[in-house]
Amino acid sequence: MDTRIALIGIIVENLEATGELNKILHEFAGYVVGRMGIPYKQKGVCIISVVVDAPQDVISSLCGKLGMLDGLSVKAVYSKQNISREGN
């Protein structure tokens, strides 16, 4: 199965959405390579970066579900190459 590496950037402006955000990320945990969250208290937001290695449709589904949450901005940046996920 071909996969792509993507960095998903999330800005959380509604902190009440973090419970649902974490629930969705947990659903896709098998594809998550790493995650980093930075609280930016001066601006009242959190910035989260999530690195995934997944098929294109899975990445799109994850971004779509996250993007539907109120108070979140979500964008993905993709690697240029497809990678075979065999053996993982």
PDB file of C-alpha atoms in Angstrom:
ATOM      1  CA  MET A   1       0.000   0.000   0.000  1.00  0.00           C
ATOM      2  CA  ASP A   2       1.413   3.396  -0.973  1.00  0.00           C
ATOM      3  CA  THR A   3       1.410   6.057   1.694  1.00  0.00           C
ATOM      4  CA  ARG A   4       2.463   9.661   1.964  1.00  0.00           C
ATOM      5  CA  ILE A   5       4.106  11.532   4.756  1.00  0.00           C
ATOM      6  CA  ALA A   6       2.174  14.624   5.729  1.00  0.00           C
ATOM      7  CA  LEU A   7       2.422  17.330   8.339  1.00  0.00           C
ATOM      8  CA  ILE A   8      -0.980  18.448   9.571  1.00  0.00           C
ATOM      9  CA  GLY A   9      -0.975  21.891  11.167  1.00  0.00           C
ATOM     10  CA  ILE A  10      -3.832  22.663  13.548  1.00  0.00           C
ATOM     11  CA  ILE A  11      -4.601  25.966  15.250  1.00  0.00           C
ATOM     12  CA  VAL A  12      -7.076  25.618  18.094  1.00  0.00           C
ATOM     13  CA  GLU A  13      -8.945  28.831  18.880  1.00  0.00           C
ATOM     14  CA  ASN A  14     -11.783  27.124  20.777  1.00  0.00           C
ATOM     15  CA  LEU A  15     -10.221  25.147  23.622  1.00  0.00           C
ATOM     16  CA  GLU A  16     -13.523  23.358  24.227  1.00  0.00           C
ATOM     17  CA  ALA A  17     -12.907  21.496  20.953  1.00  0.00           C
ATOM     18  CA  THR A  18      -9.807  19.719  22.290  1.00  0.00           C
ATOM     19  CA  GLY A  19     -11.758  16.737  23.621  1.00  0.00           C
ATOM     20  CA  GLU A  20     -13.245  15.975  20.217  1.00  0.00           C
ATOM     21  CA  LEU A  21      -9.901  16.763  18.551  1.00  0.00           C
ATOM     22  CA  ASN A  22      -8.134  14.169  20.704  1.00  0.00           C
ATOM     23  CA  LYS A  23     -10.891  11.633  20.054  1.00  0.00           C
ATOM     24  CA  ILE A  24     -10.449  11.996  16.284  1.00  0.00           C
ATOM     25  CA  LEU A  25      -6.654  11.783  16.524  1.00  0.00           C
ATOM     26  CA  HIS A  26      -7.043   8.615  18.598  1.00  0.00           C
ATOM     27  CA  GLU A  27      -9.138   7.065  15.793  1.00  0.00           C
ATOM     28  CA  PHE A  28      -6.189   7.609  13.424  1.00  0.00           C
ATOM     29  CA  ALA A  29      -3.456   6.717  15.958  1.00  0.00           C
ATOM     30  CA  GLY A  30      -2.115   3.881  13.800  1.00  0.00           C
ATOM     31  CA  TYR A  31      -0.994   6.408  11.194  1.00  0.00           C
ATOM     32  CA  VAL A  32       0.460   9.034  13.542  1.00  0.00           C
ATOM     33  CA  VAL A  33       4.257   9.220  13.570  1.00  0.00           C
ATOM     34  CA  GLY A  34       4.466  12.058  16.083  1.00  0.00           C
ATOM     35  CA  ARG A  35       2.650  15.006  17.557  1.00  0.00           C
ATOM     36  CA  MET A  36       3.678  18.284  19.163  1.00  0.00           C
ATOM     37  CA  GLY A  37       1.439  20.821  20.846  1.00  0.00           C
ATOM     38  CA  ILE A  38       2.398  24.359  21.769  1.00  0.00           C
ATOM     39  CA  PRO A  39       0.133  26.487  23.957  1.00  0.00           C
ATOM     40  CA  TYR A  40       0.381  30.146  22.951  1.00  0.00           C
ATOM     41  CA  LYS A  41      -1.161  31.680  26.052  1.00  0.00           C
ATOM     42  CA  GLN A  42      -0.574  35.301  25.030  1.00  0.00           C
ATOM     43  CA  LYS A  43      -2.873  34.775  22.036  1.00  0.00           C
ATOM     44  CA  GLY A  44      -5.230  32.266  23.670  1.00  0.00           C
ATOM     45  CA  VAL A  45      -4.618  29.535  21.089  1.00  0.00           C
ATOM     46  CA  CYS A  46      -2.862  26.186  20.829  1.00  0.00           C
ATOM     47  CA  ILE A  47      -0.780  25.157  17.839  1.00  0.00           C
ATOM     48  CA  ILE A  48      -0.533  21.443  17.138  1.00  0.00           C
ATOM     49  CA  SER A  49       1.544  19.678  14.514  1.00  0.00           C
ATOM     50  CA  VAL A  50       0.843  16.051  13.665  1.00  0.00           C
ATOM     51  CA  VAL A  51       3.043  13.968  11.363  1.00  0.00           C
ATOM     52  CA  VAL A  52       1.291  11.047   9.674  1.00  0.00           C
ATOM     53  CA  ASP A  53       2.325   8.269   7.289  1.00  0.00           C
ATOM     54  CA  ALA A  54      -0.896   7.174   5.617  1.00  0.00           C
ATOM     55  CA  PRO A  55      -2.673   6.676   2.303  1.00  0.00           C
ATOM     56  CA  GLN A  56      -3.879   9.904   0.698  1.00  0.00           C
ATOM     57  CA  ASP A  57      -7.549   9.143   1.386  1.00  0.00           C
ATOM     58  CA  VAL A  58      -6.869   8.569   5.098  1.00  0.00           C
ATOM     59  CA  ILE A  59      -5.040  11.892   5.401  1.00  0.00           C
ATOM     60  CA  SER A  60      -7.895  13.654   3.615  1.00  0.00           C
ATOM     61  CA  SER A  61     -10.440  11.997   5.897  1.00  0.00           C
ATOM     62  CA  LEU A  62      -8.527  13.010   9.024  1.00  0.00           C
ATOM     63  CA  CYS A  63      -8.166  16.615   7.855  1.00  0.00           C
ATOM     64  CA  GLY A  64     -11.826  16.728   6.861  1.00  0.00           C
ATOM     65  CA  LYS A  65     -13.030  15.499  10.246  1.00  0.00           C
ATOM     66  CA  LEU A  66     -10.769  17.920  12.098  1.00  0.00           C
ATOM     67  CA  GLY A  67     -11.738  20.808   9.828  1.00  0.00           C
ATOM     68  CA  MET A  68     -15.414  20.344  10.670  1.00  0.00           C
ATOM     69  CA  LEU A  69     -14.781  21.084  14.348  1.00  0.00           C
ATOM     70  CA  ASP A  70     -15.749  24.594  15.423  1.00  0.00           C
ATOM     71  CA  GLY A  71     -12.770  26.751  16.332  1.00  0.00           C
ATOM     72  CA  LEU A  72     -10.087  24.743  14.501  1.00  0.00           C
ATOM     73  CA  SER A  73      -8.059  25.692  11.434  1.00  0.00           C
ATOM     74  CA  VAL A  74      -6.435  22.707   9.694  1.00  0.00           C
ATOM     75  CA  LYS A  75      -3.983  22.464   6.790  1.00  0.00           C
ATOM     76  CA  ALA A  76      -1.830  19.613   5.502  1.00  0.00           C
ATOM     77  CA  VAL A  77       1.544  19.695   3.777  1.00  0.00           C
ATOM     78  CA  TYR A  78       2.554  16.549   1.877  1.00  0.00           C
ATOM     79  CA  SER A  79       5.826  14.929   0.902  1.00  0.00           C
ATOM     80  CA  LYS A  80       6.313  14.768  -2.847  1.00  0.00           C
ATOM     81  CA  GLN A  81       6.872  11.021  -2.983  1.00  0.00           C
ATOM     82  CA  ASN A  82       4.678   8.021  -2.320  1.00  0.00           C
ATOM     83  CA  ILE A  83       6.227   5.495   0.048  1.00  0.00           C
ATOM     84  CA  SER A  84       5.534   1.784   0.242  1.00  0.00           C
ATOM     85  CA  ARG A  85       4.266   0.928   3.722  1.00  0.00           C
ATOM     86  CA  GLU A  86       5.002  -2.800   3.444  1.00  0.00           C
ATOM     87  CA  GLY A  87       6.516  -4.297   6.555  1.00  0.00           C
ATOM     88  CA  ASN A  88       5.123  -1.620   8.896  1.00  0.00           C
TER      89      ASN A  88
END
